[in-house]
Amino acid sequence: MNSIRARHRIPLDPALSKIPEPPEEFGQDGGRFYECYDKLAEAIDDEITYGLDKQLEGLLVFAGLFATVNTTFLFITIPMLWADPYPDLKALMGQTNAILLQIAMARNDSIPVSIDLPSTSYAPSDGIVTINVLFSLSLTFALISAFIAMLGRQWLFWYRKQSGGGPDRERWAQLQRFLAARRWHLELILDDGLSSLLQIGLIIFCFAFVTFLRTLSVEVSTIVSIPLVLAVMFIVGTALCVTWDKFCPFQSPLSRFFEWLTQSIPLVIHLLAKGFTSFSESLKEAWNAGRLDDQRHTPRRFIKAMREFKFTSVPDHSHPDRPLTTGRKEESLEYLQILALQRSVCTSDDPVTLFCAVANIPTITNPQHLQELWDDKPFQERLIWLYVSSFDRTLRLLGRDRIDLAMEARRLFGAAVTHILFYLDQVKSVSDVILPCLRDTEGFKPLGTRAPRSIPDDTLPVFVQTSLAHALISILHFPPITLDIQALCAHINSCSNALIYPDWKLLTLISWAIAQLPRIGSLYNSDFERMARAFRGDVDVAPELISQAIEMFKSGYNR
């Protein structure tokens, strides 16, 4: 993953004059986000296919050499399965010589001829049969692994094959292929599965080799067995090291199996214990209730229920216009867009890609999609970390004199987090997530750095809404030393300029902010529930808030 981030680092333009703002719709930012995402997806696919292709190439070479060695031993051991033809030839030649001698001597007496040849009573030993079975099985594993490796290279070729139809169609088709490869465990099969198959064949070959040597010389087989046993102990030992240190470099299919085993055994034991306890309690309750005698008739009641069961008619699928199998449902475009955003945030370390990805978060208004994003733990932790470090990271990348851009970056990440939490109605998460971040970064900062007096006129309402909500949270919970109400009113007035694009949610949030102005100093640690409802444009509170704002204007509030 780090190699992907290192390779996917677009040189940041030092003359960057503006941080991307949320577009009106997802991806409608002039293609900037999709351009960055395509480069990231290309890097991820290259990382997967290049590594697997190289591994399959090496596996094919090793499987070929291994099959050659295995075939050589089979060439030696297979003839041991049938009798040596020399005794039969010797017996037949003896009988032929006797007949010729009788003819030459003109004798008429009969010569006893043995019909049974020595080979008819021959039977290979159990050891020779076992050796040939093991060598043949080992060769079979090698051939199967080589065949699947060839199939794997074809799978990788199809994985990277472009489907055509334009860049948008190709982007989502490639993402669907990536999801299918992960869903069907392509990397697990080609990486762990084939290696394990070939290693099993190699272990079988070593065991057959030692067994074959034992039929020739016990001393030689014993000497050869010692390094083989030590090698097996070394392989198992290195695999067990991973169960103690998950970052141990001795990663292998066996180590991953041990790791899975150590995680599964406690769970299995817990489930068995829980099931046994539940069964014991049920049995005890049944005994105490005197229901054991009734349960003797359970089979009779079961047979009666089966006799009374009527099968429902099977739906007819023989219509010519109906497909034989429907298959799984394809992912929707909205889901693919969410996944592209998630991959960009969690995988990329390029500032431009992160800015463009986070700028698209406020355009997502489907609570289900936002919930999927927020439930993903790596995404949540990554977004919060970017939110906390956005100001300092931007200064390090662009220079200490670009405070204006650092403030814009901070406002963008804060707006994205606020949008997710308010849209999901997770008011408690506001206190758990946003406030600790604000405590570390926004405390005691002047009002102008959190709520600027002017906002560019071309700023879309969605960004004005989210950034205003973030600024209000910051001001209410960490008020500046001197609260300048005029500056706050100027900021709200600047936000209202975005209402030239009609937006119900922004109007409701501005109305809530105006209605709170008379008691702004006493709203410290206030409940965010009403503010969140205003942020979402809840119809139950919007009319009341707008009325309160109008009353404020009528009363000519001035402070």
XYZ file of C-alpha atoms in Angstrom:
559
model
C 0.000 0.000 0.000
C 2.813 2.387 0.796
C 4.387 1.677 -2.583
C 1.106 2.635 -4.234
C 1.030 5.905 -2.309
C 4.647 6.616 -3.148
C 4.137 6.052 -6.863
C 0.820 7.873 -6.934
C 2.088 11.274 -5.891
C 1.267 13.965 -8.404
C 3.757 16.837 -8.136
C 1.900 19.602 -6.351
C 1.965 22.878 -8.192
C 3.621 25.458 -5.919
C 1.515 28.095 -7.606
C -1.727 26.414 -6.514
C -4.033 29.317 -5.831
C -7.261 27.633 -4.752
C -8.361 24.571 -2.836
C -11.071 22.614 -4.703
C -14.615 23.304 -3.567
C -17.526 20.839 -3.546
C -19.191 20.631 -6.965
C -22.912 20.789 -7.516
C -23.079 17.045 -8.219
C -20.705 14.191 -7.555
C -17.784 14.227 -9.977
C -18.930 17.392 -11.759
C -15.752 19.308 -10.955
C -14.319 19.515 -14.435
C -13.005 15.971 -14.271
C -10.348 16.705 -11.643
C -11.427 14.016 -9.198
C -11.873 11.359 -11.880
C -8.499 12.210 -13.381
C -6.806 11.701 -10.026
C -8.814 8.578 -9.283
C -7.975 6.995 -12.653
C -4.270 7.393 -11.928
C -4.748 5.885 -8.471
C -6.784 2.945 -9.820
C -4.134 2.360 -12.479
C -1.447 2.221 -9.799
C -3.494 -0.231 -7.694
C -4.182 -2.509 -10.666
C -0.521 -2.410 -11.687
C 0.475 -3.362 -8.160
C -1.868 -6.353 -8.200
C -1.293 -7.662 -11.717
C 2.462 -7.036 -11.884
C 3.160 -8.900 -8.648
C 0.856 -11.792 -9.485
C 2.164 -12.090 -13.045
C 5.765 -12.253 -11.846
C 4.871 -14.841 -9.234
C 3.006 -16.970 -11.793
C 5.958 -16.749 -14.152
C 8.334 -18.012 -11.475
C 5.856 -20.698 -10.449
C 5.622 -21.980 -14.036
C 9.411 -22.251 -14.273
C 9.687 -24.060 -10.948
C 6.767 -26.375 -11.797
C 8.461 -27.304 -15.081
C 11.762 -28.141 -13.385
C 10.007 -29.996 -10.595
C 7.948 -32.048 -13.064
C 11.140 -32.977 -14.928
C 12.827 -34.263 -11.763
C 9.672 -36.077 -10.730
C 9.325 -37.748 -14.120
C 12.920 -38.966 -13.905
C 12.222 -40.776 -10.652
C 9.009 -42.217 -12.049
C 11.020 -43.542 -14.988
C 13.109 -45.455 -12.439
C 10.360 -46.654 -10.099
C 7.488 -47.495 -12.448
C 9.265 -50.554 -13.955
C 9.385 -51.989 -10.434
C 5.612 -52.446 -10.548
C 5.878 -55.405 -12.934
C 8.078 -58.484 -13.016
C 11.535 -58.606 -14.513
C 11.207 -60.215 -18.007
C 14.663 -61.909 -17.786
C 13.512 -64.955 -15.673
C 10.622 -65.550 -18.097
C 12.987 -65.303 -21.049
C 15.419 -67.677 -19.381
C 12.647 -70.246 -18.694
C 11.308 -70.055 -22.238
C 14.780 -70.427 -23.738
C 15.414 -73.512 -21.548
C 12.224 -75.166 -22.740
C 13.014 -74.310 -26.355
C 16.513 -75.822 -26.076
C 15.055 -79.025 -24.616
C 12.617 -79.383 -27.511
C 15.325 -78.764 -30.104
C 17.607 -81.317 -28.428
C 14.839 -83.945 -28.492
C 14.228 -83.338 -32.201
C 17.917 -83.553 -32.986
C 18.238 -86.879 -31.142
C 15.081 -88.261 -32.809
C 13.542 -89.109 -29.504
C 9.809 -89.668 -29.196
C 9.417 -89.364 -25.426
C 7.455 -86.415 -24.089
C 9.180 -83.460 -22.475
C 7.540 -81.850 -19.441
C 6.725 -78.225 -20.331
C 5.923 -75.739 -17.559
C 3.092 -73.393 -18.538
C 3.531 -71.098 -15.466
C 6.232 -68.514 -15.973
C 8.023 -66.834 -13.052
C 6.244 -63.547 -13.768
C 2.811 -65.013 -13.102
C 3.563 -65.277 -9.403
C 5.197 -61.863 -9.135
C 3.533 -59.158 -7.013
C 5.134 -55.757 -6.304
C 5.819 -54.967 -2.694
C 3.629 -52.514 -0.818
C 6.552 -50.119 -0.521
C 7.077 -49.915 -4.282
C 3.360 -49.278 -4.864
C 3.359 -46.549 -2.235
C 6.444 -44.913 -3.728
C 4.940 -44.820 -7.219
C 1.633 -43.485 -5.904
C 3.447 -40.680 -4.066
C 5.654 -39.784 -7.031
C 2.635 -39.811 -9.364
C 0.599 -37.710 -6.933
C 3.437 -35.213 -6.603
C 3.689 -34.937 -10.395
C -0.066 -34.445 -10.582
C 0.094 -31.530 -8.127
C 2.870 -29.934 -10.172
C 0.945 -30.271 -13.434
C -2.288 -28.944 -11.898
C -0.491 -25.923 -10.430
C 1.176 -25.213 -13.785
C -2.153 -25.473 -15.584
C -3.902 -23.138 -13.119
C -0.960 -20.733 -13.389
C -1.521 -20.549 -17.142
C -5.218 -19.930 -16.502
C -4.251 -17.274 -13.958
C -2.252 -15.352 -16.542
C -5.299 -15.424 -18.800
C -7.429 -14.146 -15.919
C -5.002 -11.279 -15.348
C -5.058 -10.427 -19.052
C -8.853 -10.232 -18.957
C -8.678 -8.191 -15.752
C -6.622 -5.475 -17.457
C -8.392 -5.673 -20.804
C -10.209 -2.463 -21.649
C -13.869 -2.838 -22.502
C -14.163 0.357 -24.506
C -17.112 2.740 -24.555
C -15.341 5.852 -23.297
C -13.406 6.734 -20.154
C -16.458 6.819 -17.863
C -17.655 3.373 -18.912
C -14.131 1.955 -18.691
C -13.612 3.463 -15.224
C -16.669 1.792 -13.699
C -16.121 -1.457 -15.617
C -12.597 -1.689 -14.229
C -13.851 -0.952 -10.716
C -16.447 -3.715 -11.080
C -13.721 -6.101 -12.215
C -11.716 -5.127 -9.137
C -14.715 -5.826 -6.892
C -15.309 -9.163 -8.615
C -11.643 -10.123 -8.193
C -11.872 -9.327 -4.492
C -15.243 -11.051 -4.156
C -13.992 -14.252 -5.815
C -10.618 -14.116 -4.002
C -8.523 -13.974 -7.180
C -5.410 -12.800 -5.368
C -5.822 -15.475 -2.672
C -6.147 -18.244 -5.264
C -3.208 -17.163 -7.413
C -0.976 -16.141 -4.529
C -1.646 -18.579 -1.696
C -3.566 -21.337 -3.470
C -1.078 -22.157 -6.231
C 1.932 -21.814 -3.954
C 0.329 -24.142 -1.434
C -0.512 -26.665 -4.140
C 3.066 -26.761 -5.388
C 4.499 -26.907 -1.872
C 2.253 -29.852 -1.019
C 3.524 -31.618 -4.132
C 7.102 -30.907 -3.075
C 6.505 -32.317 0.423
C 4.985 -35.476 -1.065
C 7.979 -35.817 -3.381
C 10.438 -35.522 -0.491
C 8.585 -38.192 1.482
C 8.509 -40.499 -1.558
C 12.209 -39.860 -2.182
C 13.161 -40.845 1.364
C 10.918 -43.933 1.184
C 12.535 -44.953 -2.097
C 16.028 -44.561 -0.637
C 14.999 -46.725 2.307
C 14.269 -49.609 -0.071
C 17.838 -49.294 -1.335
C 19.774 -48.420 1.817
C 18.531 -47.591 5.303
C 21.709 -45.698 6.155
C 21.477 -43.448 3.075
C 17.795 -42.686 3.681
C 18.500 -41.804 7.321
C 21.257 -39.382 6.371
C 19.056 -37.720 3.732
C 16.111 -37.512 6.140
C 17.999 -35.332 8.626
C 18.255 -32.152 6.456
C 14.703 -32.673 5.210
C 13.336 -32.826 8.770
C 15.340 -29.730 9.706
C 13.966 -27.915 6.654
C 10.391 -28.797 7.637
C 11.007 -27.619 11.189
C 12.439 -24.353 9.876
C 9.431 -23.758 7.591
C 6.917 -24.478 10.354
C 8.891 -22.375 12.838
C 9.021 -19.339 10.554
C 5.297 -19.716 9.891
C 4.553 -19.787 13.623
C 6.552 -16.581 14.107
C 3.843 -14.676 12.236
C 1.258 -15.668 14.867
C 3.370 -13.854 17.457
C 4.431 -10.876 15.316
C 2.042 -10.064 12.473
C 4.673 -7.834 10.824
C 7.188 -10.667 10.711
C 8.699 -10.917 7.197
C 8.267 -14.719 7.057
C 4.884 -14.471 5.357
C 3.671 -17.579 3.525
C 0.434 -19.490 2.901
C 1.243 -21.682 5.903
C 1.783 -18.672 8.158
C -1.537 -17.174 7.088
C -3.211 -20.515 7.808
C -1.714 -20.576 11.319
C -2.808 -16.986 11.862
C -6.362 -17.827 10.803
C -6.287 -20.920 13.016
C -5.213 -18.991 16.116
C -8.036 -16.520 15.544
C -10.677 -19.181 14.858
C -9.982 -21.660 17.667
C -11.026 -19.343 20.558
C -14.187 -18.409 18.663
C -15.062 -22.053 18.016
C -14.443 -22.948 21.653
C -16.604 -20.021 22.780
C -19.449 -21.029 20.462
C -19.264 -24.665 21.532
C -19.265 -23.691 25.203
C -22.162 -21.313 24.666
C -24.104 -23.940 22.719
C -23.442 -26.595 25.344
C -24.538 -24.229 28.105
C -27.730 -23.316 26.251
C -28.475 -26.978 25.550
C -27.901 -27.915 29.196
C -30.188 -25.136 30.411
C -32.906 -26.117 27.926
C -32.619 -29.746 28.941
C -32.801 -28.819 32.592
C -35.872 -26.645 32.040
C -37.546 -29.435 30.075
C -36.795 -31.881 32.877
C -38.141 -29.573 35.531
C -41.281 -28.913 33.527
C -41.874 -32.623 33.053
C -41.865 -32.414 29.262
C -39.445 -35.231 28.572
C -42.234 -37.742 28.162
C -43.927 -35.526 25.596
C -40.774 -35.285 23.554
C -40.786 -39.020 22.989
C -43.578 -38.461 20.527
C -41.632 -35.835 18.588
C -40.702 -38.196 15.690
C -44.363 -39.209 15.344
C -45.462 -35.558 15.195
C -42.688 -34.796 12.686
C -43.827 -37.615 10.364
C -47.404 -36.384 10.607
C -46.354 -32.827 9.759
C -44.378 -34.061 6.757
C -47.412 -35.964 5.474
C -49.581 -32.867 5.787
C -47.008 -30.680 4.021
C -48.049 -29.560 0.547
C -45.500 -28.419 -1.984
C -46.228 -25.103 -3.610
C -46.068 -24.812 -7.335
C -42.664 -24.054 -8.787
C -42.608 -20.840 -10.817
C -42.321 -21.403 -14.542
C -38.988 -20.192 -15.945
C -39.467 -21.668 -19.393
C -40.570 -18.423 -21.003
C -38.354 -17.776 -24.030
C -37.778 -14.126 -23.114
C -36.672 -14.958 -19.572
C -32.971 -15.770 -18.998
C -32.043 -19.158 -17.618
C -30.201 -17.608 -14.675
C -30.505 -14.072 -13.416
C -27.047 -13.929 -11.796
C -26.026 -11.430 -9.152
C -27.166 -7.861 -9.370
C -24.545 -5.408 -10.575
C -23.421 -2.544 -8.406
C -25.212 0.746 -8.938
C -23.385 3.799 -10.238
C -23.884 5.575 -6.907
C -22.262 2.689 -5.036
C -19.303 2.670 -7.429
C -18.863 6.418 -6.937
C -18.854 5.957 -3.163
C -16.278 3.189 -3.491
C -14.081 5.324 -5.751
C -14.165 8.094 -3.146
C -13.386 5.644 -0.364
C -10.421 4.163 -2.253
C -9.057 7.641 -2.956
C -9.194 8.752 0.674
C -7.870 5.502 2.165
C -5.179 4.734 -0.427
C -3.824 7.926 -1.923
C -1.344 10.233 -0.271
C -1.454 12.814 -3.048
C -2.818 16.183 -1.799
C -4.644 17.004 -5.032
C -6.409 13.634 -5.041
C -7.389 14.017 -1.388
C -8.675 17.564 -1.910
C -10.783 16.512 -4.914
C -12.112 13.403 -3.168
C -13.095 15.167 0.049
C -14.675 17.995 -1.959
C -17.180 15.486 -3.358
C -18.342 14.261 0.064
C -20.852 17.132 0.626
C -22.556 16.213 -2.665
C -23.646 12.844 -1.204
C -27.094 13.172 0.328
C -28.144 9.512 0.464
C -28.006 8.513 4.155
C -27.396 4.860 3.263
C -24.306 5.704 1.201
C -23.008 8.062 3.865
C -23.562 5.360 6.478
C -21.543 2.885 4.398
C -18.715 5.403 4.215
C -18.735 6.220 7.904
C -19.061 2.584 9.012
C -15.820 1.780 7.211
C -13.300 2.099 10.036
C -10.193 2.788 7.885
C -12.057 5.529 6.006
C -13.327 7.106 9.221
C -9.910 7.124 10.880
C -8.191 8.382 7.729
C -10.690 11.219 7.204
C -10.436 12.351 10.828
C -6.639 12.303 10.649
C -6.706 14.371 7.440
C -9.132 16.747 9.106
C -6.885 17.286 12.108
C -3.648 17.625 10.118
C -4.993 19.478 7.058
C -3.764 22.916 8.143
C -0.183 21.863 8.966
C 0.095 19.486 5.985
C -0.926 22.223 3.566
C 1.615 24.632 5.037
C 4.371 22.014 4.733
C 3.487 21.281 1.122
C 2.933 24.821 -0.145
C 5.068 26.849 2.221
C 4.555 28.655 5.502
C 3.402 31.793 3.729
C 0.297 30.099 2.245
C -1.880 30.450 5.342
C -4.893 31.354 3.218
C -4.793 28.030 1.378
C -4.209 26.143 4.627
C -7.348 27.752 6.065
C -9.317 26.779 2.951
C -8.082 23.196 3.228
C -9.053 23.130 6.892
C -12.490 24.471 6.045
C -12.936 21.844 3.300
C -12.116 18.843 5.525
C -14.183 20.209 8.411
C -17.134 20.774 6.106
C -16.927 17.177 4.838
C -16.898 15.680 8.352
C -19.719 17.963 9.483
C -21.795 17.007 6.454
C -21.485 13.289 7.191
C -22.342 13.539 10.877
C -25.263 15.941 10.482
C -26.788 14.037 7.581
C -26.572 10.775 9.513
C -28.202 12.473 12.508
C -25.321 11.343 14.717
C -25.374 14.293 17.069
C -23.415 12.381 19.701
C -20.630 11.794 17.172
C -20.261 15.559 16.771
C -19.075 15.740 20.365
C -16.930 12.606 20.017
C -15.278 13.454 16.686
C -15.410 17.145 15.809
C -14.994 18.716 19.235
C -11.723 16.923 20.124
C -10.324 17.980 16.759
C -11.460 21.565 17.289
C -10.000 21.570 20.794
C -6.569 20.794 19.368
C -6.702 23.101 16.375
C -9.293 25.849 16.725
C -9.168 26.841 20.357
C -8.383 30.533 21.015
C -8.064 31.308 17.291
C -9.590 34.628 16.270
C -13.032 34.627 14.726
C -11.758 35.684 11.306
C -9.822 32.478 10.812
C -12.955 30.385 11.416
C -15.690 32.583 9.952
C -14.240 34.878 7.274
C -16.138 38.094 6.573
C -16.472 37.381 2.870
C -17.024 34.236 0.852
C -16.469 34.189 -2.923
C -19.686 34.834 -4.830
C -19.236 31.771 -7.028
C -19.204 29.389 -4.026
C -21.970 26.800 -4.345
C -24.637 26.555 -1.606
C -23.585 23.038 -0.577
C -20.119 24.241 0.450
C -21.476 27.372 2.087
C -23.896 25.260 4.113
C -21.318 22.758 5.359
C -18.629 25.354 6.080
C -21.125 27.557 7.943
C -22.198 24.618 10.110
C -18.568 23.808 10.900
C -17.832 27.451 11.767
C -20.871 27.668 14.066
C -19.810 24.512 15.929
C -16.339 25.963 16.396
C -17.600 29.335 17.614
C -20.231 27.931 19.986
C -17.924 25.451 21.711
C -14.628 27.312 21.516
C -15.568 30.984 21.373
C -12.774 33.461 20.694
C -11.545 35.638 23.542
C -13.391 38.588 22.061
C -16.597 37.570 20.286
C -17.170 40.113 17.492
C -20.883 39.836 16.727
C -20.537 42.238 13.797
C -17.928 39.989 12.195
C -20.177 36.970 12.738
C -23.104 38.814 11.167
C -20.882 39.746 8.240
C -19.987 36.078 7.777
C -23.653 35.020 7.862
C -24.511 37.814 5.433
C -21.772 36.633 3.095
C -23.187 33.109 3.285
C -26.634 34.402 2.389
C -25.260 35.662 -0.938
C -25.188 32.033 -2.078
C -28.995 31.985 -1.914
C -29.083 33.404 -5.427
C -29.063 29.671 -6.145
C -32.270 28.592 -4.348
C -31.378 26.146 -1.604
C -33.852 25.226 1.115
C -31.317 23.655 3.449
C -28.943 26.637 3.379
C -31.861 28.994 4.014
C -32.941 26.952 7.045
C -29.411 26.856 8.507
C -28.923 30.605 8.036
C -32.287 31.187 9.690
C -31.180 29.062 12.660
C -27.939 31.074 12.947
C -29.809 34.402 12.812
C -32.328 33.219 15.400
C -29.475 32.389 17.823
C -27.749 35.795 17.583
C -29.418 37.356 20.681
C -28.169 34.529 22.898
C -25.002 33.599 21.049
C -22.902 34.115 24.144
C -24.947 31.672 26.213
C -25.065 28.825 23.682
C -21.807 27.317 24.817
C -22.026 23.510 24.755
C -25.533 23.707 23.301
C -27.402 20.719 21.932
C -26.698 20.089 18.260
C -29.930 18.258 17.546
C -31.899 21.302 16.420
C -28.954 22.606 14.455
C -28.639 19.242 12.670
C -32.320 19.340 11.757
C -31.851 22.818 10.358
C -28.807 21.590 8.433
C -30.888 18.861 6.776
C -33.739 21.306 6.041
C -36.222 19.432 8.209
C -39.711 20.631 7.276
C -40.822 20.344 10.894
C -38.452 23.067 12.105
C -37.760 25.091 8.941
C -40.921 27.300 9.011
C -40.414 28.130 12.682
C -36.749 29.028 12.182
C -37.487 31.198 9.166
C -40.200 32.991 11.155
C -37.786 33.623 14.028
C -35.213 35.020 11.612
C -37.804 37.349 10.083
C -38.793 38.560 13.563
C -35.141 39.285 14.228
C -34.994 41.509 11.142
C -38.224 43.229 12.099
C -36.991 43.975 15.609
C -33.835 45.489 14.147
C -31.480 43.464 16.339
C -28.267 45.320 16.983
C -25.574 44.616 19.447
